């Protein structure tokens, strides 16, 4: 039975039936189809490669255990993605930083009267124009990876995964106030790191 | 810490003198009713972008934004950075999945067989 399953690609409905019946070939197909993307997302949250792989393994374990409760009102991939995000969040460490960057150095600067000292001159290019540049896309990826995990997770949840403030706070088990502080600091740091890429005539 | 761009060139010096002067003007303005300082403006940004500012604060925020070029630039760059982050991550989601270490696949399948339920 399972050797036959190994040979043919199932539709999502067949795959689901097979998974519920405990078919090993279907399980393998599910893992092979989704693990790559899930690992890529896990790496976005977690600096440590082992932690990222562990998160993927946790996510699949949760998914196999919960497959009977999967309602099919979203695609399997979407369902797995949300399980993976939760698994990755459990491994996020608020204080772990890879490049030893200090977020304090990346915060906006004000003079003694509370007036902003803004290093940019104001010719910020439109987003779609910036995205045409490979150096900008690489720079953005690097800048996100530079953020300490605890801040990065908040930025990823709110700005990329589309969680609202309450959902993101609950997912990270922190207060709404703490979440807002981290989100603002994370975004401000990102802005600071991206400054050299945002203006015309700079590089 | 803050870069003063082109401060060596005459044009750069003029720009820096102008900006310094404008900071002074803003500081005087900041004592006017309804005028907040840049540092207070900073604290409102998150709620402003979430449409969560109470109307009185919203008015102060808008008023400051009109008068303060530095905060306008800052907010523009802040929002641009958020948009870039989103676009670049979405791009990754659409990309062809990278190859997965075979031992990870094997571990996942083995764990399933032994009924491991995640951690
Ligand atoms: Zn200002």
mmCIF file of C-alpha atoms and ligand atoms in Angstrom:
data_model
loop_
_atom_site.group_PDB
_atom_site.id
_atom_site.type_symbol
_atom_site.label_atom_id
_atom_site.label_comp_id
_atom_site.label_asym_id
_atom_site.label_seq_id
_atom_site.Cartn_x
_atom_site.Cartn_y
_atom_site.Cartn_z
ATOM 1 C CA UNK A 1 0.000 0.000 0.000
ATOM 2 C CA UNK A 2 2.582 2.518 1.035
ATOM 3 C CA UNK A 3 4.945 1.528 -1.743
ATOM 4 C CA UNK A 4 2.221 2.313 -4.255
ATOM 5 C CA UNK A 5 1.584 5.674 -2.536
ATOM 6 C CA UNK A 6 5.219 6.500 -2.867
ATOM 7 C CA UNK A 7 5.022 6.363 -6.605
ATOM 8 C CA UNK A 8 2.120 8.665 -7.323
ATOM 9 C CA UNK A 9 1.451 12.250 -6.437
ATOM 10 C CA UNK A 10 -1.838 12.680 -4.597
ATOM 11 C CA UNK A 11 -4.255 15.547 -4.885
ATOM 12 C CA UNK A 12 -4.719 17.475 -1.667
ATOM 13 C CA UNK A 13 -7.982 15.665 -0.879
ATOM 14 C CA UNK A 14 -6.416 12.234 -1.436
ATOM 15 C CA UNK A 15 -3.399 13.301 0.560
ATOM 16 C CA UNK A 16 -5.587 14.315 3.462
ATOM 17 C CA UNK A 17 -7.487 11.026 3.383
ATOM 18 C CA UNK A 18 -4.223 9.146 3.292
ATOM 19 C CA UNK A 19 -2.820 11.117 6.206
ATOM 20 C CA UNK A 20 -5.911 10.458 8.282
ATOM 21 C CA UNK A 21 -5.603 6.777 7.479
ATOM 22 C CA UNK A 22 -1.959 6.883 8.623
ATOM 23 C CA UNK A 23 -0.482 6.246 5.194
ATOM 24 C CA UNK A 24 3.283 6.641 5.269
ATOM 25 C CA UNK A 25 3.677 7.560 1.609
ATOM 26 C CA UNK A 26 1.224 10.398 2.081
ATOM 27 C CA UNK A 27 3.151 11.589 5.123
ATOM 28 C CA UNK A 28 6.354 11.619 3.108
ATOM 29 C CA UNK A 29 4.706 13.494 0.285
ATOM 30 C CA UNK A 30 3.413 16.116 2.709
ATOM 31 C CA UNK A 31 6.842 16.581 4.276
ATOM 32 C CA UNK A 32 8.664 16.737 0.963
ATOM 33 C CA UNK A 33 6.185 19.210 -0.484
ATOM 34 C CA UNK A 34 6.187 21.649 2.430
ATOM 35 C CA UNK A 35 9.346 21.243 4.505
ATOM 36 C CA UNK A 36 11.478 23.489 2.260
ATOM 37 C CA UNK A 37 9.230 26.476 2.533
ATOM 38 C CA UNK A 38 8.656 25.864 6.243
ATOM 39 C CA UNK A 39 12.379 25.688 6.889
ATOM 40 C CA UNK A 40 12.870 28.967 5.023
ATOM 41 C CA UNK A 41 10.258 30.648 7.232
ATOM 42 C CA UNK A 42 11.706 29.111 10.400
ATOM 43 C CA UNK A 43 15.147 30.466 9.487
ATOM 44 C CA UNK A 44 13.605 33.905 9.173
ATOM 45 C CA UNK A 45 12.591 33.742 12.832
ATOM 46 C CA UNK A 46 15.527 31.836 14.261
ATOM 47 C CA UNK A 47 19.256 32.487 13.938
ATOM 48 C CA UNK A 48 20.268 29.009 14.924
ATOM 49 C CA UNK A 49 20.001 26.393 12.150
ATOM 50 C CA UNK A 50 19.328 23.571 14.629
ATOM 51 C CA UNK A 51 16.556 25.597 16.250
ATOM 52 C CA UNK A 52 15.013 26.260 12.825
ATOM 53 C CA UNK A 53 15.069 22.556 11.923
ATOM 54 C CA UNK A 54 13.671 21.664 15.343
ATOM 55 C CA UNK A 55 10.822 24.105 14.780
ATOM 56 C CA UNK A 56 10.006 22.396 11.461
ATOM 57 C CA UNK A 57 10.059 19.015 13.161
ATOM 58 C CA UNK A 58 7.824 20.296 15.986
ATOM 59 C CA UNK A 59 5.422 21.755 13.444
ATOM 60 C CA UNK A 60 5.067 18.490 11.534
ATOM 61 C CA UNK A 61 4.604 16.566 14.762
ATOM 62 C CA UNK A 62 1.813 18.947 15.797
ATOM 63 C CA UNK A 63 0.307 18.731 12.326
ATOM 64 C CA UNK A 64 0.286 14.913 12.249
ATOM 65 C CA UNK A 65 -1.280 14.864 15.705
ATOM 66 C CA UNK A 66 -3.958 17.375 14.689
ATOM 67 C CA UNK A 67 -4.666 16.177 11.168
ATOM 68 C CA UNK A 68 -8.135 14.895 12.143
ATOM 69 C CA UNK A 69 -9.070 18.391 13.256
ATOM 70 C CA UNK A 70 -7.909 20.048 10.012
ATOM 71 C CA UNK A 71 -11.130 21.384 8.513
ATOM 72 C CA UNK A 72 -9.903 22.002 5.012
ATOM 73 C CA UNK A 73 -11.218 25.568 4.924
ATOM 74 C CA UNK A 74 -7.697 26.740 4.199
ATOM 75 C CA UNK A 75 -5.051 25.084 2.036
ATOM 76 C CA UNK A 76 -2.827 22.545 3.781
ATOM 77 C CA UNK A 77 0.174 24.789 3.135
ATOM 78 C CA UNK A 78 -1.469 27.743 4.897
ATOM 79 C CA UNK A 79 -2.407 25.557 7.839
ATOM 80 C CA UNK A 80 1.133 24.178 8.125
ATOM 81 C CA UNK A 81 2.541 27.694 7.873
ATOM 82 C CA UNK A 82 0.573 28.905 10.891
ATOM 83 C CA UNK A 83 1.583 25.821 12.906
ATOM 84 C CA UNK A 84 5.206 26.438 11.926
ATOM 85 C CA UNK A 85 5.087 30.086 13.016
ATOM 86 C CA UNK A 86 3.816 29.025 16.433
ATOM 87 C CA UNK A 87 6.485 26.339 16.706
ATOM 88 C CA UNK A 88 9.191 28.855 15.772
ATOM 89 C CA UNK A 89 7.925 31.421 18.290
ATOM 90 C CA UNK A 90 8.377 28.900 21.090
ATOM 91 C CA UNK A 91 12.075 28.889 20.278
ATOM 92 C CA UNK A 92 12.533 32.640 19.935
ATOM 93 C CA UNK A 93 14.723 34.162 22.608
ATOM 94 C CA UNK A 94 14.077 37.783 23.356
ATOM 95 C CA UNK A 95 17.668 38.497 24.288
ATOM 96 C CA UNK A 96 19.583 36.436 21.751
ATOM 97 C CA UNK A 97 21.430 38.395 19.129
ATOM 98 C CA UNK A 98 23.737 37.079 16.492
ATOM 99 C CA UNK A 99 25.672 40.120 15.415
ATOM 100 C CA UNK A 100 25.797 41.778 18.803
ATOM 101 C CA UNK A 101 24.148 44.869 17.449
ATOM 102 C CA UNK A 102 22.877 47.201 20.095
ATOM 103 C CA UNK A 103 19.370 48.365 19.358
ATOM 104 C CA UNK A 104 20.016 51.508 21.387
ATOM 105 C CA UNK A 105 22.503 52.659 18.759
ATOM 106 C CA UNK A 106 19.843 52.347 16.087
ATOM 107 C CA UNK A 107 17.154 54.437 17.735
ATOM 108 C CA UNK A 108 16.186 57.877 16.411
ATOM 109 C CA UNK A 109 18.232 60.756 17.791
ATOM 110 C CA UNK A 110 16.835 63.977 19.291
ATOM 111 C CA UNK A 111 18.635 67.065 20.468
ATOM 112 C CA UNK A 112 18.327 68.352 24.025
ATOM 113 C CA UNK A 113 15.039 70.079 23.186
ATOM 114 C CA UNK A 114 13.402 66.956 21.819
ATOM 115 C CA UNK A 115 13.940 68.019 18.197
ATOM 116 C CA UNK A 116 14.707 65.229 15.770
ATOM 117 C CA UNK A 117 18.162 64.940 14.189
ATOM 118 C CA UNK A 118 17.296 63.149 10.979
ATOM 119 C CA UNK A 119 20.237 61.950 8.862
ATOM 120 C CA UNK A 120 18.158 61.469 5.708
ATOM 121 C CA UNK A 121 17.685 64.425 3.373
ATOM 122 C CA UNK A 122 14.231 63.552 2.141
ATOM 123 C CA UNK A 123 14.503 62.167 -1.358
ATOM 124 C CA UNK A 124 13.243 58.741 -0.399
ATOM 125 C CA UNK A 125 12.543 56.587 -3.417
ATOM 126 C CA UNK A 126 9.190 54.863 -3.992
ATOM 127 C CA UNK A 127 8.988 51.294 -2.708
ATOM 128 C CA UNK A 128 8.504 49.648 -6.107
ATOM 129 C CA UNK A 129 11.514 51.481 -7.484
ATOM 130 C CA UNK A 130 13.639 50.374 -4.521
ATOM 131 C CA UNK A 131 12.532 46.779 -4.948
ATOM 132 C CA UNK A 132 13.925 46.712 -8.471
ATOM 133 C CA UNK A 133 17.412 46.878 -6.985
ATOM 134 C CA UNK A 134 18.997 43.619 -5.964
ATOM 135 C CA UNK A 135 21.204 45.422 -3.410
ATOM 136 C CA UNK A 136 18.081 46.773 -1.723
ATOM 137 C CA UNK A 137 16.420 43.353 -1.526
ATOM 138 C CA UNK A 138 19.617 41.812 -0.152
ATOM 139 C CA UNK A 139 20.006 44.725 2.250
ATOM 140 C CA UNK A 140 16.461 44.317 3.581
ATOM 141 C CA UNK A 141 16.950 40.591 4.131
ATOM 142 C CA UNK A 142 20.206 41.239 5.949
ATOM 143 C CA UNK A 143 18.732 44.042 8.047
ATOM 144 C CA UNK A 144 15.838 41.843 9.203
ATOM 145 C CA UNK A 145 18.283 39.063 10.044
ATOM 146 C CA UNK A 146 20.339 41.561 12.059
ATOM 147 C CA UNK A 147 17.535 42.330 14.487
ATOM 148 C CA UNK A 148 17.625 40.501 17.809
ATOM 149 C CA UNK A 149 15.195 37.557 17.627
ATOM 150 C CA UNK A 150 12.718 38.985 20.122
ATOM 151 C CA UNK A 151 12.311 42.179 18.117
ATOM 152 C CA UNK A 152 12.451 40.461 14.765
ATOM 153 C CA UNK A 153 9.652 38.084 15.773
ATOM 154 C CA UNK A 154 7.386 41.024 16.587
ATOM 155 C CA UNK A 155 8.147 42.771 13.292
ATOM 156 C CA UNK A 156 7.619 39.542 11.347
ATOM 157 C CA UNK A 157 4.328 38.760 13.086
ATOM 158 C CA UNK A 158 2.838 42.225 12.742
ATOM 159 C CA UNK A 159 4.238 43.416 9.432
ATOM 160 C CA UNK A 160 4.689 40.203 7.482
ATOM 161 C CA UNK A 161 2.418 37.529 8.967
ATOM 162 C CA UNK A 162 -0.434 40.008 9.402
ATOM 163 C CA UNK A 163 -1.155 39.341 13.105
ATOM 164 C CA UNK A 164 -2.844 42.222 14.915
ATOM 165 C CA UNK A 165 -1.372 43.631 18.125
ATOM 166 C CA UNK A 166 -3.417 41.420 20.464
ATOM 167 C CA UNK A 167 -2.732 38.258 18.478
ATOM 168 C CA UNK A 168 0.986 38.940 18.299
ATOM 169 C CA UNK A 169 1.188 39.684 22.032
ATOM 170 C CA UNK A 170 -0.655 36.458 22.829
ATOM 171 C CA UNK A 171 1.530 34.416 20.458
ATOM 172 C CA UNK A 172 4.674 35.686 22.212
ATOM 173 C CA UNK A 173 3.163 35.621 25.719
ATOM 174 C CA UNK A 174 4.019 39.276 26.340
ATOM 175 C CA UNK A 175 1.832 42.244 27.229
ATOM 176 C CA UNK A 176 0.339 44.472 24.545
ATOM 177 C CA UNK A 177 2.418 47.358 25.899
ATOM 178 C CA UNK A 178 5.640 45.372 25.642
ATOM 179 C CA UNK A 179 4.706 44.262 22.154
ATOM 180 C CA UNK A 180 4.161 47.837 20.993
ATOM 181 C CA UNK A 181 7.504 48.947 22.384
ATOM 182 C CA UNK A 182 9.306 46.088 20.655
ATOM 183 C CA UNK A 183 7.483 46.658 17.366
ATOM 184 C CA UNK A 184 8.321 50.338 17.278
ATOM 185 C CA UNK A 185 11.939 49.789 18.256
ATOM 186 C CA UNK A 186 12.283 46.964 15.739
ATOM 187 C CA UNK A 187 10.860 49.059 12.914
ATOM 188 C CA UNK A 188 12.938 52.088 13.901
ATOM 189 C CA UNK A 189 16.079 49.925 13.889
ATOM 190 C CA UNK A 190 15.138 48.532 10.481
ATOM 191 C CA UNK A 191 14.691 52.069 9.158
ATOM 192 C CA UNK A 192 18.086 53.013 10.524
ATOM 193 C CA UNK A 193 19.785 49.988 8.983
ATOM 194 C CA UNK A 194 18.151 50.654 5.619
ATOM 195 C CA UNK A 195 18.913 54.391 5.525
ATOM 196 C CA UNK A 196 21.894 54.067 3.160
ATOM 197 C CA UNK A 197 19.636 52.358 0.603
ATOM 198 C CA UNK A 198 16.554 54.555 0.659
ATOM 199 C CA UNK A 199 17.679 57.777 -0.990
ATOM 200 C CA UNK A 200 18.468 58.747 -4.548
ATOM 201 C CA UNK A 201 22.176 59.027 -5.276
ATOM 202 C CA UNK A 202 23.297 57.029 -2.246
ATOM 203 C CA UNK A 203 24.791 53.622 -1.916
ATOM 204 C CA UNK B 1 26.307 59.256 15.742
ATOM 205 C CA UNK B 2 24.143 61.200 13.311
ATOM 206 C CA UNK B 3 25.722 61.746 9.945
ATOM 207 C CA UNK B 4 25.910 65.348 8.835
ATOM 208 C CA UNK B 5 25.976 64.801 5.115
ATOM 209 C CA UNK B 6 28.328 66.742 2.830
ATOM 210 C CA UNK B 7 29.239 69.074 5.668
ATOM 211 C CA UNK B 8 32.540 69.731 3.896
ATOM 212 C CA UNK B 9 31.011 71.378 0.838
ATOM 213 C CA UNK B 10 29.595 74.926 0.901
ATOM 214 C CA UNK B 11 26.169 73.636 -0.172
ATOM 215 C CA UNK B 12 26.285 71.040 2.580
ATOM 216 C CA UNK B 13 27.173 73.707 5.117
ATOM 217 C CA UNK B 14 24.206 75.813 4.031
ATOM 218 C CA UNK B 15 21.918 72.828 4.392
ATOM 219 C CA UNK B 16 23.239 72.092 7.857
ATOM 220 C CA UNK B 17 22.914 75.714 8.974
ATOM 221 C CA UNK B 18 19.382 75.812 7.587
ATOM 222 C CA UNK B 19 18.403 72.617 9.374
ATOM 223 C CA UNK B 20 19.892 73.830 12.621
ATOM 224 C CA UNK B 21 17.928 77.046 12.280
ATOM 225 C CA UNK B 22 14.737 75.117 11.552
ATOM 226 C CA UNK B 23 15.266 73.002 14.664
ATOM 227 C CA UNK B 24 15.441 76.199 16.663
ATOM 228 C CA UNK B 25 12.237 77.437 15.048
ATOM 229 C CA UNK B 26 10.513 74.159 15.787
ATOM 230 C CA UNK B 27 11.668 74.277 19.355
ATOM 231 C CA UNK B 28 10.060 77.702 19.758
ATOM 232 C CA UNK B 29 6.920 76.407 18.033
ATOM 233 C CA UNK B 30 6.889 73.377 20.291
ATOM 234 C CA UNK B 31 5.852 75.657 23.129
ATOM 235 C CA UNK B 32 2.730 76.725 21.237
ATOM 236 C CA UNK B 33 -0.538 75.042 22.227
ATOM 237 C CA UNK B 34 -1.242 71.861 20.218
ATOM 238 C CA UNK B 35 2.385 71.600 19.186
ATOM 239 C CA UNK B 36 4.230 68.502 20.284
ATOM 240 C CA UNK B 37 7.930 67.861 20.149
ATOM 241 C CA UNK B 38 9.521 65.393 17.773
ATOM 242 C CA UNK B 39 10.194 63.046 20.674
ATOM 243 C CA UNK B 40 6.468 63.032 21.529
ATOM 244 C CA UNK B 41 5.603 62.630 17.858
ATOM 245 C CA UNK B 42 7.808 59.541 17.898
ATOM 246 C CA UNK B 43 5.664 58.006 20.642
ATOM 247 C CA UNK B 44 2.490 58.464 18.567
ATOM 248 C CA UNK B 45 3.739 56.853 15.357
ATOM 249 C CA UNK B 46 2.719 53.286 16.139
ATOM 250 C CA UNK B 47 -0.855 54.180 17.066
ATOM 251 C CA UNK B 48 -1.072 56.617 14.180
ATOM 252 C CA UNK B 49 -0.212 53.875 11.694
ATOM 253 C CA UNK B 50 -2.724 51.539 13.360
ATOM 254 C CA UNK B 51 -5.430 54.233 13.236
ATOM 255 C CA UNK B 52 -5.551 54.038 17.010
ATOM 256 C CA UNK B 53 -4.789 57.650 17.962
ATOM 257 C CA UNK B 54 -7.494 59.483 19.928
ATOM 258 C CA UNK B 55 -8.702 62.485 17.929
ATOM 259 C CA UNK B 56 -6.928 65.120 20.066
ATOM 260 C CA UNK B 57 -3.603 63.324 19.612
ATOM 261 C CA UNK B 58 -4.364 62.798 15.953
ATOM 262 C CA UNK B 59 -4.709 66.550 15.493
ATOM 263 C CA UNK B 60 -1.427 67.219 17.294
ATOM 264 C CA UNK B 61 0.265 64.543 15.205
ATOM 265 C CA UNK B 62 -1.014 65.978 11.906
ATOM 266 C CA UNK B 63 -0.084 69.515 12.956
ATOM 267 C CA UNK B 64 3.455 68.479 13.833
ATOM 268 C CA UNK B 65 3.795 66.524 10.600
ATOM 269 C CA UNK B 66 2.861 69.606 8.576
ATOM 270 C CA UNK B 67 5.402 71.794 10.335
ATOM 271 C CA UNK B 68 8.310 69.415 10.778
ATOM 272 C CA UNK B 69 10.241 68.271 7.679
ATOM 273 C CA UNK B 70 12.510 66.016 9.750
ATOM 274 C CA UNK B 71 9.585 64.017 11.114
ATOM 275 C CA UNK B 72 8.059 63.869 7.626
ATOM 276 C CA UNK B 73 11.260 62.361 6.259
ATOM 277 C CA UNK B 74 11.520 60.050 9.235
ATOM 278 C CA UNK B 75 7.953 58.784 8.915
ATOM 279 C CA UNK B 76 8.354 58.310 5.168
ATOM 280 C CA UNK B 77 11.523 56.253 5.682
ATOM 281 C CA UNK B 78 9.907 54.303 8.543
ATOM 282 C CA UNK B 79 6.897 53.340 6.414
ATOM 283 C CA UNK B 80 9.099 52.598 3.414
ATOM 284 C CA UNK B 81 11.184 50.247 5.570
ATOM 285 C CA UNK B 82 8.084 48.386 6.762
ATOM 286 C CA UNK B 83 6.842 48.061 3.178
ATOM 287 C CA UNK B 84 10.234 46.818 1.968
ATOM 288 C CA UNK B 85 10.363 44.197 4.712
ATOM 289 C CA UNK B 86 6.935 42.942 3.779
ATOM 290 C CA UNK B 87 7.684 42.824 0.057
ATOM 291 C CA UNK B 88 10.993 41.023 0.478
ATOM 292 C CA UNK B 89 9.503 38.389 2.798
ATOM 293 C CA UNK B 90 6.525 37.859 0.473
ATOM 294 C CA UNK B 91 8.989 37.339 -2.326
ATOM 295 C CA UNK B 92 10.659 34.608 -0.306
ATOM 296 C CA UNK B 93 7.280 32.953 0.281
ATOM 297 C CA UNK B 94 6.696 32.793 -3.461
ATOM 298 C CA UNK B 95 10.132 31.458 -4.241
ATOM 299 C CA UNK B 96 10.754 27.843 -5.130
ATOM 300 C CA UNK B 97 11.247 25.968 -1.868
ATOM 301 C CA UNK B 98 14.843 25.286 -1.130
ATOM 302 C CA UNK B 99 16.040 21.749 -0.719
ATOM 303 C CA UNK B 100 15.540 20.182 2.658
ATOM 304 C CA UNK B 101 18.200 18.163 4.438
ATOM 305 C CA UNK B 102 17.230 14.522 3.958
ATOM 306 C CA UNK B 103 17.958 13.776 7.619
ATOM 307 C CA UNK B 104 15.335 16.344 8.608
ATOM 308 C CA UNK B 105 12.743 14.603 6.442
ATOM 309 C CA UNK B 106 13.799 11.268 7.924
ATOM 310 C CA UNK B 107 13.595 12.645 11.463
ATOM 311 C CA UNK B 108 10.137 14.088 10.869
ATOM 312 C CA UNK B 109 8.863 10.779 9.488
ATOM 313 C CA UNK B 110 10.499 8.765 12.245
ATOM 314 C CA UNK B 111 8.988 11.041 14.872
ATOM 315 C CA UNK B 112 5.584 10.509 13.324
ATOM 316 C CA UNK B 113 5.980 6.771 13.562
ATOM 317 C CA UNK B 114 6.782 7.035 17.256
ATOM 318 C CA UNK B 115 3.925 9.387 17.936
ATOM 319 C CA UNK B 116 5.977 12.425 18.994
ATOM 320 C CA UNK B 117 3.550 15.341 19.314
ATOM 321 C CA UNK B 118 5.724 18.432 19.131
ATOM 322 C CA UNK B 119 7.376 20.500 21.810
HETATM 323 ZN ZN1 LIG C 1 9.413 66.632 14.347
#
